[in-house]
Structures are given as C-alpha cells and as structure tokens.
Tab-separated table of C-alpha atoms in Angstrom:
chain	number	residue	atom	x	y	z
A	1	UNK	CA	-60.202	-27.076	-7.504
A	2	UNK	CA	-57.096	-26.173	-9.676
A	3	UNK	CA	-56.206	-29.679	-8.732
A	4	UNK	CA	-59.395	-31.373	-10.675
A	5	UNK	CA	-59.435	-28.642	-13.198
A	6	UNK	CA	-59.507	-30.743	-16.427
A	7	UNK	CA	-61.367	-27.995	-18.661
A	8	UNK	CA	-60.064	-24.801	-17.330
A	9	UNK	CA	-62.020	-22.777	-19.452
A	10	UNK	CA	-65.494	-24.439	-19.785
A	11	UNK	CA	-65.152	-24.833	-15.836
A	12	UNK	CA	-65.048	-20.950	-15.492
A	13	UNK	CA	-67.891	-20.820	-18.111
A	14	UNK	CA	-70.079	-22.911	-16.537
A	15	UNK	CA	-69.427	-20.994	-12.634
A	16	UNK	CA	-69.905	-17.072	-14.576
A	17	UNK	CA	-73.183	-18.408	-16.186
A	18	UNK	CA	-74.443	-19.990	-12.896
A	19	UNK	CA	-72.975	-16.590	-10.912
A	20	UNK	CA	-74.767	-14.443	-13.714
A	21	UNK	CA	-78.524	-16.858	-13.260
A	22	UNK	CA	-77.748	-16.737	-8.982
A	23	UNK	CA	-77.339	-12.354	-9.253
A	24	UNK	CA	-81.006	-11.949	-11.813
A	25	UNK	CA	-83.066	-14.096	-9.718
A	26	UNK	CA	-82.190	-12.531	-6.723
A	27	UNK	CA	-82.556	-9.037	-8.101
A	28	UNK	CA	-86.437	-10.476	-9.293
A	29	UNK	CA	-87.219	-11.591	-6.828
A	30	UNK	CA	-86.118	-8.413	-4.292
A	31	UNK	CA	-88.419	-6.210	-6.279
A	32	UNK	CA	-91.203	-8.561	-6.665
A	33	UNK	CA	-91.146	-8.679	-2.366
A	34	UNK	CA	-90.997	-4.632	-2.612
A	35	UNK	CA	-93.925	-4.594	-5.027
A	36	UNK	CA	-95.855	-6.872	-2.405
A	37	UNK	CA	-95.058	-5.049	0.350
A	38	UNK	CA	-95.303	-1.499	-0.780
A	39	UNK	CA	-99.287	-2.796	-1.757
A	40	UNK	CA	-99.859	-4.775	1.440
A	41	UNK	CA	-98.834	-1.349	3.277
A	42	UNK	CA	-100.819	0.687	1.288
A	43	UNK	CA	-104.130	-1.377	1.707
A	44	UNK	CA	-103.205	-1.199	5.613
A	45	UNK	CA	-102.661	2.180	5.631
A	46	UNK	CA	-106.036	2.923	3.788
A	47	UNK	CA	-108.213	0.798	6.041
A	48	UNK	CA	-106.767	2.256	9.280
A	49	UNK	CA	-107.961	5.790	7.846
A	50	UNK	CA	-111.394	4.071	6.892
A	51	UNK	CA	-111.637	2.678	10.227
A	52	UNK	CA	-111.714	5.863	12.104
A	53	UNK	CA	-115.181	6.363	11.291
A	54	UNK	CA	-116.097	3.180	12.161
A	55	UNK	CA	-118.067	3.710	15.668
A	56	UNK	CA	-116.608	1.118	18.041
A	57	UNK	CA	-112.706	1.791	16.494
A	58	UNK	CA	-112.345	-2.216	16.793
A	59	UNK	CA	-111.699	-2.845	12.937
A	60	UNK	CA	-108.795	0.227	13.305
A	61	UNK	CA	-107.608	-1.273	16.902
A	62	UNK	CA	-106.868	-4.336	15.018
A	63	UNK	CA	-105.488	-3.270	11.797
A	64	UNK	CA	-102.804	-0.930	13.979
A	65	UNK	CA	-102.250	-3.529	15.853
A	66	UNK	CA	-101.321	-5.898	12.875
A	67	UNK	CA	-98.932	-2.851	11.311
A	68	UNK	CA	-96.891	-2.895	14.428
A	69	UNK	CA	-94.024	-5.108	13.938
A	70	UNK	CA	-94.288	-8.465	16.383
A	71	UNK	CA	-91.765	-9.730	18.464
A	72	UNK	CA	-90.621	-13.271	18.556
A	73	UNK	CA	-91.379	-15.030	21.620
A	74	UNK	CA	-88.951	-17.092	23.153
A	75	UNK	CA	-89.490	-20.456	25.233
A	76	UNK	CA	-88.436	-20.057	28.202
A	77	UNK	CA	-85.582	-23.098	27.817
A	78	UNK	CA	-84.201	-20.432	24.904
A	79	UNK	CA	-84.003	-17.817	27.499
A	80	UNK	CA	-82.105	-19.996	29.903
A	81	UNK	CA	-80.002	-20.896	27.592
A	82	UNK	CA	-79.348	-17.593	26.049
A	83	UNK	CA	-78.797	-15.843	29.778
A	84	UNK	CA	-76.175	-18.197	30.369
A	85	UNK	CA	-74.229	-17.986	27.304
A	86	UNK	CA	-74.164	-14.484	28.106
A	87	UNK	CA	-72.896	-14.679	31.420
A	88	UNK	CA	-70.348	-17.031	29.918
A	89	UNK	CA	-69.190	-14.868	27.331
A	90	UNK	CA	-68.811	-12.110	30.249
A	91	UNK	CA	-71.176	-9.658	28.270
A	92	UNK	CA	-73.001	-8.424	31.557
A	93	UNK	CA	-75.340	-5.685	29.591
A	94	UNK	CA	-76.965	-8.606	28.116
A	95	UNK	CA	-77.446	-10.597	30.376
A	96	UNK	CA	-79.224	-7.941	33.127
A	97	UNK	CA	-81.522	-6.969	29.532
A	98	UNK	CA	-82.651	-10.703	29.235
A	99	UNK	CA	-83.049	-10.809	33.383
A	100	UNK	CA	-85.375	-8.134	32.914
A	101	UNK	CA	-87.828	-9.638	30.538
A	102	UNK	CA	-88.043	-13.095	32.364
A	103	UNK	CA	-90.477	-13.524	35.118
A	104	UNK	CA	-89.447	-14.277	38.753
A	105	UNK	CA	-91.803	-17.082	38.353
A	106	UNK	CA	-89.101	-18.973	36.202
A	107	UNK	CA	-86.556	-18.768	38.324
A	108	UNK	CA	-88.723	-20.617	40.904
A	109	UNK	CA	-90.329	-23.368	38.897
A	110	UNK	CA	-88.440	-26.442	39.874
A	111	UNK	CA	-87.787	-27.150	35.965
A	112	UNK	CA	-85.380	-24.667	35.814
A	113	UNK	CA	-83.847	-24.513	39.455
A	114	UNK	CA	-80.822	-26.355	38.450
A	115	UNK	CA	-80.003	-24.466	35.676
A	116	UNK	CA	-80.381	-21.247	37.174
A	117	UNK	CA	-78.141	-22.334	39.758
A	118	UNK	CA	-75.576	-22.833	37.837
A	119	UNK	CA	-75.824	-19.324	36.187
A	120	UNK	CA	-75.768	-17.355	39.405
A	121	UNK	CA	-72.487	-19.483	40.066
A	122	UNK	CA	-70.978	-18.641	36.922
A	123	UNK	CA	-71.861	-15.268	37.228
A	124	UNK	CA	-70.277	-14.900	40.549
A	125	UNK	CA	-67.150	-16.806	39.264
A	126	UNK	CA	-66.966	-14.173	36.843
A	127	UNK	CA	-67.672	-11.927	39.157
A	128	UNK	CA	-70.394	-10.085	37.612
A	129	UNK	CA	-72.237	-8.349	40.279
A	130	UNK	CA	-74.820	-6.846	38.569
A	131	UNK	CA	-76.345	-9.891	37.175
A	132	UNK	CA	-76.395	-11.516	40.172
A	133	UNK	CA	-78.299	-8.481	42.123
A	134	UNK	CA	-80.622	-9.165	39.348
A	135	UNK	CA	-81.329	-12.620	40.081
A	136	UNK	CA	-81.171	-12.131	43.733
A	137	UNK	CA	-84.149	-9.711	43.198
A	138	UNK	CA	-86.135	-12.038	41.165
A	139	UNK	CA	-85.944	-14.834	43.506
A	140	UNK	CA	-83.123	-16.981	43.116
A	141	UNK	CA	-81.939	-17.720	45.353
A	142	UNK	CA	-84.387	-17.965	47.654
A	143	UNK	CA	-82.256	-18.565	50.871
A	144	UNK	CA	-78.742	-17.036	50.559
A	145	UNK	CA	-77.781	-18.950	53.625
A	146	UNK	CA	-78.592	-22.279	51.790
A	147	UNK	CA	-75.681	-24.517	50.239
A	148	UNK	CA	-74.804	-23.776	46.897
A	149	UNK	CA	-75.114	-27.446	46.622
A	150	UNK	CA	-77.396	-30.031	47.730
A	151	UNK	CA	-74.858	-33.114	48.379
A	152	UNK	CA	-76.007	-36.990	48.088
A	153	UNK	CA	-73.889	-37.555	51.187
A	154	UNK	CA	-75.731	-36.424	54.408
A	155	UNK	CA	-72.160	-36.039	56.710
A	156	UNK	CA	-70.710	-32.988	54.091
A	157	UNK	CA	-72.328	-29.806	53.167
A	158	UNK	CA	-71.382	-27.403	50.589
A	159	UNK	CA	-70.893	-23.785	51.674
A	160	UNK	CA	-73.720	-21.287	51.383
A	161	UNK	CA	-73.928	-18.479	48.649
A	162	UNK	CA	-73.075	-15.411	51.155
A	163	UNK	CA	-69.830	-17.810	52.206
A	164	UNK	CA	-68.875	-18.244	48.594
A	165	UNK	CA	-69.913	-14.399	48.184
A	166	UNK	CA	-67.398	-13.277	50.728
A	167	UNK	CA	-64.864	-15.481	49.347
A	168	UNK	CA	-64.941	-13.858	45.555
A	169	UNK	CA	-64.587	-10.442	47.497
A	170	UNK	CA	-67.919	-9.414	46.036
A	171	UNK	CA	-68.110	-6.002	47.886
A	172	UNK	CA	-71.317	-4.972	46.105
A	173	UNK	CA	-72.871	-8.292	46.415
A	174	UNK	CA	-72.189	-8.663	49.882
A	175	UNK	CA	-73.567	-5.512	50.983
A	176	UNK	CA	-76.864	-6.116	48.913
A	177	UNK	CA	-77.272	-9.890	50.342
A	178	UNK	CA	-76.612	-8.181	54.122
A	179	UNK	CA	-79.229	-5.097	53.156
A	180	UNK	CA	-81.818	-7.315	51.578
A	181	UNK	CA	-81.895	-11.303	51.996
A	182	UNK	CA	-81.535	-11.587	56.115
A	183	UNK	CA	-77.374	-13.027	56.022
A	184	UNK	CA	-76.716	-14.912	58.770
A	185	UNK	CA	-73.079	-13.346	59.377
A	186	UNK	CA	-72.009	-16.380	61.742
A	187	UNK	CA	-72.827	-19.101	60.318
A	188	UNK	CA	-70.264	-21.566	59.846
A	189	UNK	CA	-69.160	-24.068	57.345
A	190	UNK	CA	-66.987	-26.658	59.207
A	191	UNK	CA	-66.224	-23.847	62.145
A	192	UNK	CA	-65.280	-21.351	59.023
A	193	UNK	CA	-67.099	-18.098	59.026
A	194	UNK	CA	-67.546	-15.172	56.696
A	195	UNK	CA	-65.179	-13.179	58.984
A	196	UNK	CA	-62.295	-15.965	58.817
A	197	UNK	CA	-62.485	-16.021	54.852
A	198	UNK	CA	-62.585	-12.270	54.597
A	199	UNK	CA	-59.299	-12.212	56.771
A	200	UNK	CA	-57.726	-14.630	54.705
A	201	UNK	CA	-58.310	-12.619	51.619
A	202	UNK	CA	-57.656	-9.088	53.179
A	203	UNK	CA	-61.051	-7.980	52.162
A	204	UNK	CA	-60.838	-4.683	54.090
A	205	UNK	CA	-64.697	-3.625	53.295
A	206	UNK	CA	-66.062	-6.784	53.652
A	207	UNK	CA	-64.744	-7.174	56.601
A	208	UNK	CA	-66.486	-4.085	57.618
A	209	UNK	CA	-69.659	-4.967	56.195
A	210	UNK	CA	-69.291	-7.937	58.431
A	211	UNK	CA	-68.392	-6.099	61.613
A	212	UNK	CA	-70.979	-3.257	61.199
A	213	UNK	CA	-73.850	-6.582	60.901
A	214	UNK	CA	-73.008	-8.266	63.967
A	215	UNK	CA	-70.338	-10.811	63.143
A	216	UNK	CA	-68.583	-12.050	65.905
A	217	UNK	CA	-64.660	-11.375	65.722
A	218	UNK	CA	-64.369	-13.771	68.586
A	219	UNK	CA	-65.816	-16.835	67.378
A	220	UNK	CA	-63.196	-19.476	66.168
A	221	UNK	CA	-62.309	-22.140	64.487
A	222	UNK	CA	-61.862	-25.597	66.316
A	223	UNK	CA	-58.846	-27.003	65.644
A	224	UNK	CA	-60.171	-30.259	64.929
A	225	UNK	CA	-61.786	-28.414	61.744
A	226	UNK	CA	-59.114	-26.610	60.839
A	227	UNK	CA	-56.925	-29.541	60.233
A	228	UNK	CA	-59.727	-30.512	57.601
A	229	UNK	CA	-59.962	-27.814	56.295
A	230	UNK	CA	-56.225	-27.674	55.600
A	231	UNK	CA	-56.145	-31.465	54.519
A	232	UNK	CA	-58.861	-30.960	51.959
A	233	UNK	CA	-56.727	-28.393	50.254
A	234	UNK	CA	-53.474	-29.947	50.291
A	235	UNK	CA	-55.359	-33.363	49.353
A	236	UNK	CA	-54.805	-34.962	45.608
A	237	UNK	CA	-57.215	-38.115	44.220
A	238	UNK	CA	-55.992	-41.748	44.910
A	239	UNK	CA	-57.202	-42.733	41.635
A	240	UNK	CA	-54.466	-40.313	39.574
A	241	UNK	CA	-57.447	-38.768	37.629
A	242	UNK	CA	-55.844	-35.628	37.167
A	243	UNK	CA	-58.593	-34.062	34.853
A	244	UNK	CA	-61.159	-34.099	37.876
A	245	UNK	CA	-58.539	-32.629	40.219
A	246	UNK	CA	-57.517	-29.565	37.957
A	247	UNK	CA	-61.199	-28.941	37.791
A	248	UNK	CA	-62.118	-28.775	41.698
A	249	UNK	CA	-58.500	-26.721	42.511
A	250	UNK	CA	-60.438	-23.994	39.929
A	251	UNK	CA	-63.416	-24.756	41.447
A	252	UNK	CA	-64.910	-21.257	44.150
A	253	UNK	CA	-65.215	-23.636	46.553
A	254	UNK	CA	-61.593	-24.120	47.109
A	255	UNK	CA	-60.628	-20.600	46.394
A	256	UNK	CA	-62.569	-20.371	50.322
A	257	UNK	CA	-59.902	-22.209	51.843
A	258	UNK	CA	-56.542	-20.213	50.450
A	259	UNK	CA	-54.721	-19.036	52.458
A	260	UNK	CA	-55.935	-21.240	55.473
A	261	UNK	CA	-52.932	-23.776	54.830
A	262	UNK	CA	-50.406	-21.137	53.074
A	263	UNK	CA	-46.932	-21.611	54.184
A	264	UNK	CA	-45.951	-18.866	56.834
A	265	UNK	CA	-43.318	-16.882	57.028
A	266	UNK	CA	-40.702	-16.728	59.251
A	267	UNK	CA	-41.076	-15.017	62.423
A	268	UNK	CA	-38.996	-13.992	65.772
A	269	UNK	CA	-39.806	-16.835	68.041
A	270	UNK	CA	-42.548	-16.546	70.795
A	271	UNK	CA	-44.746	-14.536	68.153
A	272	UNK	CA	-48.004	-15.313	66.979
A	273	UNK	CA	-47.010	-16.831	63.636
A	274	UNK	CA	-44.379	-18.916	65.314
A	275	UNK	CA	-47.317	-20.968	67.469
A	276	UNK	CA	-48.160	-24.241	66.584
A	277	UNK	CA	-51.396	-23.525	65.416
A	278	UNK	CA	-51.106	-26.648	62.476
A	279	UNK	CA	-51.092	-28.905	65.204
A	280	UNK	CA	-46.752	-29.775	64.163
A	281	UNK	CA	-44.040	-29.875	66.647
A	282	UNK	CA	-42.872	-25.772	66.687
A	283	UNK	CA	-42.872	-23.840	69.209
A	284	UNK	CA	-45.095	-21.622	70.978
A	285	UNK	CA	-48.490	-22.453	72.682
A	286	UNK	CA	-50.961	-24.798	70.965
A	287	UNK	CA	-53.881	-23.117	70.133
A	288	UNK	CA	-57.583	-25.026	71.016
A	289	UNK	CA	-59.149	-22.601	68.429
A	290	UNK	CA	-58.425	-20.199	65.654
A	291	UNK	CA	-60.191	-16.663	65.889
A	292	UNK	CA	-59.789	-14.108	62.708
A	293	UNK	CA	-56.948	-11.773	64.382
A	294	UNK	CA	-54.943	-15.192	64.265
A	295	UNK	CA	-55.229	-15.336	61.236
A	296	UNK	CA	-54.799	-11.790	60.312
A	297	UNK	CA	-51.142	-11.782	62.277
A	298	UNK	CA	-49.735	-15.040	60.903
A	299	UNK	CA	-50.682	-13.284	57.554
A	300	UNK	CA	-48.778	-10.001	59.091
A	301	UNK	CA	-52.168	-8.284	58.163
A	302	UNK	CA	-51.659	-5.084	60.187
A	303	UNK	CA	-54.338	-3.007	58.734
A	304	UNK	CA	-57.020	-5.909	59.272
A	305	UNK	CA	-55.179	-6.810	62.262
A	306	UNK	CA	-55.960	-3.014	63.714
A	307	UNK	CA	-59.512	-3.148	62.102
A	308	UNK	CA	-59.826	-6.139	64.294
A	309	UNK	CA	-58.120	-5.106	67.440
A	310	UNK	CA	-60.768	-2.114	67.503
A	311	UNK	CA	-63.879	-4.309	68.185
C-alpha cells in the first residue's frame, strides 16, 4: 500500500470516511435487530400467558415450543466427519460427546462402515481408549476378532482388532474387548498370538488379562512363520518408492511385529538366546517352534519370564 500510495492524504480520506459509513450502519442496524426482537419476544411472551386459558393448552404447547431455542441438525456425513477430526486433533472429550448423540444405527449402515473404520483405527493409533469403548458399545465393530482389513488378495489377511489392541498396549481396551465382545485369546495371525505380541512388548497386565482368559502360554509359533514374519519387517520396496515405505513402517500393523526380528544380545553360549532360533548357522539347538517364554528370555524378560514360568 505505501508502495502505490500516490495521494497519501486523499487515500487516508477516502479509508476514514468509508471506516466512519462501515461503524453507523452497523450500529443501525444492531438496534434496529434489538427493536425486532425485543417486540417479537414480547408478542411471544403475551400469547403464551393468553394461551393458558385456552382449554386443550395446544396454541401455548406450540408457542413454548417455538421460544425454545432450536438446535441445528447435522447430516450424518457432518458428524462423521466432525468425529474424526476430533479424534485427529487428539481432543478425546469431544469426540465421546459427538459418540453420544449418534445412533448405533450409523455405525452399521454400510455407507459409513469404511469411514468409521478408519476412525476406530485412528483412535487406537492415538491411543484414545475412551473413544474407542464408545464405539465398541455402539456397534462397531461388530466382530473384534475380524481383520482390521478386508484384503483383495485371498492368500494374506490383516490382523484382527484385539491383535492390533494388544499390540498398542491398550490395557483398558483389552480388558473391555475380553469382558464384553467374546475375544478369541488364541487366535493367530500367521502362528502370532496375542500372548507372543504382549511378550514382545513387555505388557505385564496384558499379559495377565490374557492368562486369566484362557490363552495358551504353550502354543507357538512355527518356524516357517516366523521367518515371515521377520522378512516382512526387515523387507524394503523393489520399486525405491520410499514415500509408501515410510508410511507402512508407521503403520500399527508393523508396530505388531517389533521386536520379533530385534537384534539379540549377547549371551553365554548354550543359553536360550544363543539358539538358533532365526534359522542362521549359531549355535545351540534349532528350535521347530517359538512359544512366548522364548521370547520373553531372548528379550532377558525376567519378570514376564517368571509370570510365564508360573502357568
């Protein structure tokens, strides 16, 4: 502006006249709207009075119902949208007060399946428990044993909800998908089991919650699976597109498989961590199957190790 400014002076004339017209005609017309509405409210006012003597009370019914203020309704694509905006902005408060004026019936209607899908995920990726209790309790999902995922390609599966539960160390969510949505503890995902990613992550009480539900310390993973499992971690696209790979290593799914393929530490030789259990050439005896307490000691877990050793 100080640039262009040819005629300083009639410039700042013209925008104080202009500022001077904006100011009056927004004072006018503020008072002219209370005028209006201090008579509309009167006139309301007066027939509700007046209508208590009418005898069926309908023409007071609907007056008071008119001087209530009316809330805006929302479709129900704007509450989608505005749920997951809140769970992406983390604000959890908000998010459970729009959950609890949307009907379960939404969350089932095959419209909006996908999208609600992908909240739940966010909201367990940002591990906000509450809002996913929430959901859980309205419907969605409506099989917590069911991948997270329906692939295109029949020979891979994703990994079920209570799988990538247990692998966010979701304590609270755990226990409430155990108490009230009939968890299958063992299933597997590629011989991986709730109990095997708990150990990994040294979840101490979801372990526990595991235990105390009937999961079965002694079932294992083949090694045939577990060199899969440790390939698809350690594995990088052909194709150099390095965009796509930075956004499945931040991806839950592969936070389930750390510390399958972690690098070991050093241990006195005949131990459990020294055995050949990555199918290499070290020593010790190879291993046809993985159970959790392997796990556990290669990790040098010893308080999940004893938690173990108990059952």
């Amino acid at each position: 502006f100080k640039q262009k400014d040819v005629w300083p002076v009639r410039q700042r004339r013209l925008l104080a006249a202009l500022e001077r017209e904006r100011v009056s005609a927004a004072a006018v017309r503020e008072k002219e709207a209370q005028r209006k509405g201090s008579s509309v409210a009167e006139k309301l006012k007066n027939a509700v009075r007046t209508g208590k003597d009418d005898k069926k009370g309908a023409l007071s019914s609907k007056l008071q119902s008119l001087w209530k203020q009316k809330k805006s309704k929302r479709t129900r694509g704007e509450d989608f949208h505005l749920l997951h905006m809140a769970v992406h902005d983390h604000h959890s408060s908000v998010a459970c007060a729009l959950l609890n004026d949307m009907s379960p019936a939404m969350f089932v209607k095959h419209t909006y399946i996908r999208e609600a899908n992908r909240i739940f995920l966010l909201a367990m990726a940002n591990a906000m428990e509450p809002v996913c209790m929430i959901m859980l309790d309205k419907g969605f999902p409506g099989d917590v044993n069911a991948p997270v995922f329906k692939s295109e390609d029949s020979r891979f599966l994703c990994p079920s909800y209570f799988l990538m539960c247990v692998g966010l160390r979701l304590h609270n969510l755990v226990f409430h998908m155990v108490q009230n949505h009939r968890v299958k503890v063992n299933q597997d995902w590629y011989g991986l089991t709730p109990l095997h990613v708990a150990t990994c992550k040294g979840s101490i009480s979801v372990i526990n919650i595991l235990l105390e539900n009937g999961a079965n310390p002694r079932q294992g993973i083949p090694m045939q699976s577990y060199r899969l499992l440790r390939k698809l971690k350690n594995s990088q696209p052909r194709d150099g597109s390095k965009t796509v790979y930075r956004q499945i290593t931040r991806s839950p799914t592969r936070g389930l498989l750390h510390g399958l393929a972690t690098q070991r530490p050093a241990s006195p030789a005949g131990s459990l961590t020294g055995m050949a259990i990555g199918g290499g050439s070290g020593g010790g005896v190879v291993m046809d199957q993985i159970v959790p307490i392997d796990i556990a000691s290669v990790m040098l877990d010893q308080e999940v190790v004893n938690l173990l050793l108990t059952r």
